[in-house]
Short mmCIF file of N, CA and C and ligand atoms in Angstrom, two decimals:
data_model
loop_
_atom_site.label_atom_id
_atom_site.label_comp_id
_atom_site.label_asym_id
_atom_site.label_seq_id
_atom_site.Cartn_x
_atom_site.Cartn_y
_atom_site.Cartn_z
N MET A 195 -23.34 6.14 72.54
CA MET A 195 -22.35 7.32 72.49
C MET A 195 -21.49 7.19 71.64
N LYS A 196 -20.77 5.80 71.38
CA LYS A 196 -19.70 5.55 70.41
C LYS A 196 -20.16 5.76 68.98
N LYS A 197 -21.35 5.34 69.16
CA LYS A 197 -22.21 5.40 67.65
C LYS A 197 -22.27 6.94 67.14
N MET A 198 -22.73 7.70 68.17
CA MET A 198 -22.75 9.03 67.80
C MET A 198 -21.47 9.80 67.66
N LEU A 199 -20.33 9.42 68.11
CA LEU A 199 -19.07 9.83 67.94
C LEU A 199 -18.68 9.55 66.42
N GLY A 200 -19.04 8.28 66.13
CA GLY A 200 -18.72 7.84 64.70
C GLY A 200 -19.43 8.54 63.85
N LEU A 201 -20.61 8.86 63.97
CA LEU A 201 -21.45 9.85 63.01
C LEU A 201 -20.82 10.95 62.75
N LEU A 202 -20.29 11.63 64.13
CA LEU A 202 -20.04 12.84 63.95
C LEU A 202 -18.57 13.03 63.14
N VAL A 203 -17.72 12.20 63.41
CA VAL A 203 -16.54 11.99 62.69
C VAL A 203 -16.81 11.88 61.07
N LEU A 204 -17.91 11.06 60.78
CA LEU A 204 -18.07 10.82 59.48
C LEU A 204 -18.66 12.09 58.94
N SER A 205 -19.60 12.60 59.66
CA SER A 205 -20.04 13.95 58.89
C SER A 205 -19.09 14.92 58.75
N SER A 206 -18.20 15.10 59.88
CA SER A 206 -17.19 16.18 59.51
C SER A 206 -16.33 15.90 58.50
N LEU A 207 -16.06 14.70 58.10
CA LEU A 207 -15.15 14.06 56.98
C LEU A 207 -15.93 14.50 55.82
N THR A 208 -17.13 14.27 55.72
CA THR A 208 -17.92 14.52 54.47
C THR A 208 -17.76 16.07 54.39
N LEU A 209 -17.89 16.86 55.30
CA LEU A 209 -17.82 18.12 55.19
C LEU A 209 -16.54 18.84 54.57
N LEU A 210 -15.44 18.15 55.05
CA LEU A 210 -14.06 18.46 54.52
C LEU A 210 -14.00 18.21 53.04
N ALA A 211 -14.39 16.82 52.58
CA ALA A 211 -14.32 16.75 51.29
C ALA A 211 -15.11 17.58 50.41
N PHE A 212 -16.20 18.02 50.81
CA PHE A 212 -17.22 18.88 50.25
C PHE A 212 -16.38 20.31 49.87
N GLU A 213 -15.66 20.60 51.01
CA GLU A 213 -15.12 22.00 50.99
C GLU A 213 -14.02 21.96 50.11
N SER A 214 -13.08 20.94 50.14
CA SER A 214 -12.13 20.72 49.27
C SER A 214 -12.66 20.76 47.88
N GLU A 215 -13.54 20.20 47.58
CA GLU A 215 -14.04 20.20 46.14
C GLU A 215 -14.66 21.70 45.67
N GLU A 216 -15.35 22.19 46.59
CA GLU A 216 -15.67 23.80 46.31
C GLU A 216 -14.62 24.59 46.25
N VAL A 217 -13.32 24.44 47.04
CA VAL A 217 -12.45 25.45 46.82
C VAL A 217 -11.55 25.12 45.66
N TYR A 218 -11.57 23.91 45.23
CA TYR A 218 -10.79 23.44 44.08
C TYR A 218 -11.54 24.03 42.68
N LYS A 219 -12.76 24.15 42.75
CA LYS A 219 -13.43 24.66 41.65
C LYS A 219 -12.68 26.07 41.20
N ASN A 220 -12.23 26.67 42.06
CA ASN A 220 -11.44 27.94 41.96
C ASN A 220 -10.15 27.80 40.92
N CYS A 221 -9.68 26.57 41.05
CA CYS A 221 -8.53 26.29 40.52
C CYS A 221 -8.39 25.59 39.06
N ILE A 222 -9.43 24.95 38.61
CA ILE A 222 -9.53 24.24 37.52
C ILE A 222 -9.30 24.93 36.43
N MET A 223 -9.65 26.38 36.17
CA MET A 223 -9.60 26.80 34.80
C MET A 223 -8.01 26.90 34.55
N CYS A 224 -7.16 26.91 35.73
CA CYS A 224 -5.68 26.99 35.51
C CYS A 224 -4.75 25.75 35.45
N HIS A 225 -5.25 25.01 36.61
CA HIS A 225 -4.44 23.84 37.19
C HIS A 225 -5.09 22.64 36.41
N GLY A 226 -6.32 22.72 35.99
CA GLY A 226 -7.04 21.57 35.30
C GLY A 226 -7.87 20.65 36.20
N LYS A 227 -8.86 20.07 35.66
CA LYS A 227 -9.56 19.16 36.46
C LYS A 227 -8.90 18.09 37.31
N LYS A 228 -7.81 17.54 36.67
CA LYS A 228 -7.20 16.55 37.43
C LYS A 228 -5.66 17.07 38.05
N ALA A 229 -5.84 18.40 37.89
CA ALA A 229 -4.73 19.18 38.65
C ALA A 229 -3.35 18.68 37.98
N ASP A 230 -3.37 18.30 36.75
CA ASP A 230 -1.92 17.88 36.04
C ASP A 230 -1.49 18.69 34.94
N LYS A 231 -2.14 19.97 34.96
CA LYS A 231 -1.79 20.72 34.02
C LYS A 231 -0.65 21.96 34.64
N LYS A 232 -0.02 22.34 33.65
CA LYS A 232 0.87 23.66 34.10
C LYS A 232 0.30 24.95 33.93
N ALA A 233 -0.27 25.43 34.97
CA ALA A 233 -1.13 26.74 34.83
C ALA A 233 -0.16 27.81 34.10
N ILE A 234 -1.16 28.27 33.24
CA ILE A 234 -0.34 29.40 32.40
C ILE A 234 1.13 28.79 31.78
N SER A 235 1.09 27.74 31.50
CA SER A 235 2.39 27.16 30.93
C SER A 235 3.50 27.14 32.04
N SER A 236 3.38 27.60 33.26
CA SER A 236 4.60 27.76 34.12
C SER A 236 4.43 26.97 35.51
N SER A 237 3.33 26.65 35.93
CA SER A 237 3.35 26.30 37.45
C SER A 237 3.64 24.72 37.47
N VAL A 238 3.85 24.33 38.66
CA VAL A 238 4.24 22.81 38.75
C VAL A 238 2.87 22.19 38.46
N LYS A 239 2.96 20.89 38.39
CA LYS A 239 1.66 20.16 38.06
C LYS A 239 1.15 19.69 39.71
N LEU A 240 0.25 20.33 39.95
CA LEU A 240 0.00 19.98 41.53
C LEU A 240 -0.17 18.56 41.94
N ALA A 241 -1.03 17.93 41.02
CA ALA A 241 -1.23 16.62 41.40
C ALA A 241 0.05 15.43 41.55
N LEU A 242 1.19 15.95 40.87
CA LEU A 242 2.22 15.25 40.69
C LEU A 242 3.28 15.58 42.03
N LEU A 243 2.93 16.57 42.71
CA LEU A 243 3.81 16.69 43.88
C LEU A 243 3.57 15.64 44.99
N SER A 244 4.44 15.51 46.03
CA SER A 244 4.00 14.64 47.08
C SER A 244 3.14 15.43 47.91
N GLN A 245 2.26 14.72 48.66
CA GLN A 245 1.20 15.40 49.49
C GLN A 245 1.93 16.57 50.65
N GLU A 246 3.29 16.06 51.02
CA GLU A 246 3.77 16.92 51.72
C GLU A 246 4.23 17.97 51.11
N SER A 247 4.96 17.94 50.01
CA SER A 247 5.33 19.13 49.23
C SER A 247 4.28 20.07 48.88
N LEU A 248 3.06 19.51 48.41
CA LEU A 248 1.91 20.55 47.98
C LEU A 248 1.44 21.10 49.36
N ALA A 249 1.26 20.40 50.40
CA ALA A 249 0.72 20.89 51.61
C ALA A 249 1.69 22.15 51.94
N GLU A 250 3.07 21.99 51.79
CA GLU A 250 3.85 22.98 52.31
C GLU A 250 3.65 24.24 51.38
N LYS A 251 3.55 24.01 50.04
CA LYS A 251 3.23 25.04 49.25
C LYS A 251 2.12 25.87 49.41
N LEU A 252 1.00 25.10 49.87
CA LEU A 252 -0.28 25.85 50.13
C LEU A 252 -0.15 26.40 51.49
N LYS A 253 0.58 25.91 52.49
CA LYS A 253 0.68 26.74 53.73
C LYS A 253 1.57 27.95 53.58
N ASN A 254 2.47 27.95 52.72
CA ASN A 254 3.37 29.06 52.37
C ASN A 254 2.55 30.14 51.83
N ILE A 255 1.70 29.77 50.97
CA ILE A 255 0.76 30.58 50.16
C ILE A 255 -0.21 31.51 51.27
N ILE A 256 -0.81 30.60 52.28
CA ILE A 256 -1.49 31.28 53.31
C ILE A 256 -0.87 32.09 54.24
N ASP A 257 0.29 31.67 54.51
CA ASP A 257 0.99 32.61 55.55
C ASP A 257 1.88 33.44 54.77
N ASP A 258 1.95 33.81 53.70
CA ASP A 258 2.84 35.06 52.81
C ASP A 258 4.21 34.47 52.82
N SER A 259 4.47 33.21 52.98
CA SER A 259 5.94 33.12 52.61
C SER A 259 6.26 32.17 51.39
N SER A 260 5.21 32.22 50.49
CA SER A 260 5.58 31.46 48.99
C SER A 260 6.64 32.25 48.56
N SER A 261 7.16 31.34 47.49
CA SER A 261 8.28 31.96 46.66
C SER A 261 7.77 32.58 45.43
N MET A 262 6.31 32.42 45.17
CA MET A 262 5.77 33.22 43.92
C MET A 262 5.95 34.43 44.10
N SER A 263 5.64 35.28 43.13
CA SER A 263 5.44 36.77 43.25
C SER A 263 4.27 37.02 44.07
N LYS A 264 4.34 38.32 44.47
CA LYS A 264 3.25 38.92 45.54
C LYS A 264 2.16 38.73 44.86
N ILE A 265 1.86 39.38 43.52
CA ILE A 265 0.74 39.39 42.90
C ILE A 265 0.02 37.81 42.70
N TYR A 266 0.90 36.93 42.39
CA TYR A 266 0.29 35.44 42.42
C TYR A 266 -0.09 34.91 43.61
N THR A 267 0.92 35.23 44.80
CA THR A 267 0.45 34.80 46.37
C THR A 267 -0.79 35.35 46.55
N LYS A 268 -1.03 36.54 46.47
CA LYS A 268 -2.20 37.19 46.83
C LYS A 268 -3.47 36.73 46.20
N MET A 269 -3.35 36.45 44.65
CA MET A 269 -4.50 35.79 43.91
C MET A 269 -4.73 34.52 44.65
N HIS A 270 -3.85 33.73 44.76
CA HIS A 270 -4.10 32.37 45.29
C HIS A 270 -4.64 32.43 46.86
N LYS A 271 -4.00 33.13 47.78
CA LYS A 271 -4.44 33.50 48.88
C LYS A 271 -5.85 33.52 49.05
N THR A 272 -6.43 34.69 48.12
CA THR A 272 -7.87 34.99 48.13
C THR A 272 -8.69 33.68 48.00
N LYS A 273 -8.17 32.72 47.04
CA LYS A 273 -9.08 31.71 46.64
C LYS A 273 -8.99 30.72 47.63
N LEU A 274 -7.87 30.72 48.57
CA LEU A 274 -7.68 29.61 49.57
C LEU A 274 -8.52 30.34 51.12
N LYS A 275 -9.15 31.14 50.86
CA LYS A 275 -9.40 31.93 52.34
C LYS A 275 -10.35 30.78 53.08
N ASP A 276 -10.88 29.93 52.45
CA ASP A 276 -11.75 29.21 53.46
C ASP A 276 -11.11 28.21 54.14
N ILE A 277 -9.83 27.79 53.91
CA ILE A 277 -8.72 26.85 54.51
C ILE A 277 -7.90 27.41 55.43
N GLN A 278 -8.42 27.10 56.61
CA GLN A 278 -7.60 27.87 57.59
C GLN A 278 -6.70 27.00 58.61
N SER A 279 -7.02 25.96 58.74
CA SER A 279 -6.26 25.11 59.79
C SER A 279 -5.29 24.21 59.14
N GLU A 280 -4.28 23.95 59.71
CA GLU A 280 -3.14 22.96 59.08
C GLU A 280 -3.91 21.69 58.76
N ASN A 281 -4.64 21.03 59.28
CA ASN A 281 -5.44 20.01 58.95
C ASN A 281 -6.07 20.12 57.68
N GLY A 282 -6.76 21.29 57.69
CA GLY A 282 -7.58 21.73 56.42
C GLY A 282 -6.50 21.69 55.20
N VAL A 283 -5.49 22.09 55.38
CA VAL A 283 -4.49 22.48 54.36
C VAL A 283 -4.06 20.78 53.90
N ARG A 284 -3.74 19.98 54.73
CA ARG A 284 -3.59 18.53 54.47
C ARG A 284 -4.68 18.02 53.84
N LYS A 285 -5.88 18.06 54.25
CA LYS A 285 -7.01 17.43 53.57
C LYS A 285 -7.05 17.89 52.11
N PHE A 286 -6.82 19.28 52.01
CA PHE A 286 -7.10 19.78 50.63
C PHE A 286 -5.80 19.06 49.84
N ALA A 287 -4.65 19.24 50.21
CA ALA A 287 -3.42 18.63 49.24
C ALA A 287 -3.89 17.32 49.09
N ASN A 288 -4.44 16.38 50.00
CA ASN A 288 -4.89 14.98 49.50
C ASN A 288 -5.80 14.96 48.55
N TYR A 289 -6.62 15.66 48.71
CA TYR A 289 -7.94 15.96 47.75
C TYR A 289 -7.36 16.09 46.14
N ILE A 290 -6.38 17.16 46.37
CA ILE A 290 -5.76 17.51 44.75
C ILE A 290 -5.09 16.34 44.39
N ILE A 291 -4.32 15.72 44.98
CA ILE A 291 -3.36 14.62 44.67
C ILE A 291 -4.33 13.56 44.01
N GLY A 292 -5.42 13.55 44.93
CA GLY A 292 -6.49 12.21 44.62
C GLY A 292 -6.95 12.24 43.08
N LEU A 293 -6.99 13.64 42.46
CA LEU A 293 -7.59 13.86 41.45
C LEU A 293 -7.03 13.46 40.19
N LYS A 294 -5.76 13.02 40.37
CA LYS A 294 -4.92 12.67 39.03
C LYS A 294 -5.54 11.17 38.52
N GLU A 295 -6.03 10.07 39.78
CA GLU A 295 -6.41 8.78 39.46
C GLU A 295 -7.67 8.97 38.58
C1 HEC B 280 -5.38 32.41 36.99
C2 HEC B 280 -4.57 30.96 36.83
C3 HEC B 280 -4.62 30.16 38.29
C4 HEC B 280 -5.54 29.98 39.17
C5 HEC B 280 -7.15 30.14 39.21
C6 HEC B 280 -4.94 29.19 40.36
N1 HEC B 280 -3.65 29.29 39.98
FE1 HEC B 280 -2.09 28.16 41.18
N2 HEC B 280 -0.73 28.83 39.86
C7 HEC B 280 -0.82 29.55 38.75
C8 HEC B 280 0.54 29.84 38.09
C9 HEC B 280 0.61 30.69 36.87
C10 HEC B 280 1.33 29.38 39.04
C11 HEC B 280 2.99 29.57 39.02
C12 HEC B 280 3.33 30.83 39.48
C13 HEC B 280 4.87 30.98 39.78
O1 HEC B 280 5.52 29.87 39.93
O2 HEC B 280 5.15 31.99 39.81
C14 HEC B 280 0.69 28.74 40.35
C15 HEC B 280 1.23 27.96 41.27
C16 HEC B 280 0.44 27.15 42.18
C17 HEC B 280 1.13 26.46 43.20
C18 HEC B 280 2.61 26.19 43.52
C19 HEC B 280 3.33 27.39 44.22
C20 HEC B 280 4.89 27.17 44.47
O3 HEC B 280 5.22 27.58 45.56
O4 HEC B 280 5.34 26.69 43.50
C21 HEC B 280 0.15 26.01 43.92
C22 HEC B 280 0.40 24.94 44.96
C23 HEC B 280 -1.01 26.46 43.26
N3 HEC B 280 -0.99 27.13 42.27
C24 HEC B 280 -2.31 25.98 43.77
C25 HEC B 280 -3.36 26.70 43.45
C26 HEC B 280 -4.66 26.23 44.14
C27 HEC B 280 -5.00 25.41 45.19
C28 HEC B 280 -5.57 26.88 43.28
C29 HEC B 280 -7.14 27.23 43.67
C30 HEC B 280 -7.36 27.64 44.97
C31 HEC B 280 -4.93 27.74 42.13
N4 HEC B 280 -3.77 27.47 42.29
C32 HEC B 280 -5.54 28.71 41.35
C33 HEC B 280 -2.13 29.93 38.21
C34 HEC B 280 -3.25 29.76 38.86
#
């Protein structure tokens, strides 16, 4: 039973990692492969934010309270549609920050 639980946890972690990679593919052209570019010469460098701060910004985009313009918020929100839970947001933020190494 314990073994099965371990496998379950392992496979869901793999699934999340895969998902982050898939989602981030939509961001590369502006934020860069390592998330260290200023998108359209104006954004923050995502991978240089703290995990907490990046997660907060992502959450704000998803719940429409971002300080970005409406158009940018909407554009980002569409790309982030597969990330729904708070846990998912944290995993995704971790993934992005890990890209800079
Ligand atoms: C078409 C280019 C483009 C794409 C694609 C794009 N972004 Fe951005 N992003 C920007 C720009 C430009 C800004 C800065 C906008 C501003 O501050 O008004 C920004 C800002 C951000 C911010 C900071 C928000 C804040 O509150 O300061 C985050 C986080 C972010 N993007 C994440 C992502 C993620 C994750 C993806 C992929 C799902 C993505 N972006 C895709 C251009 C892009």
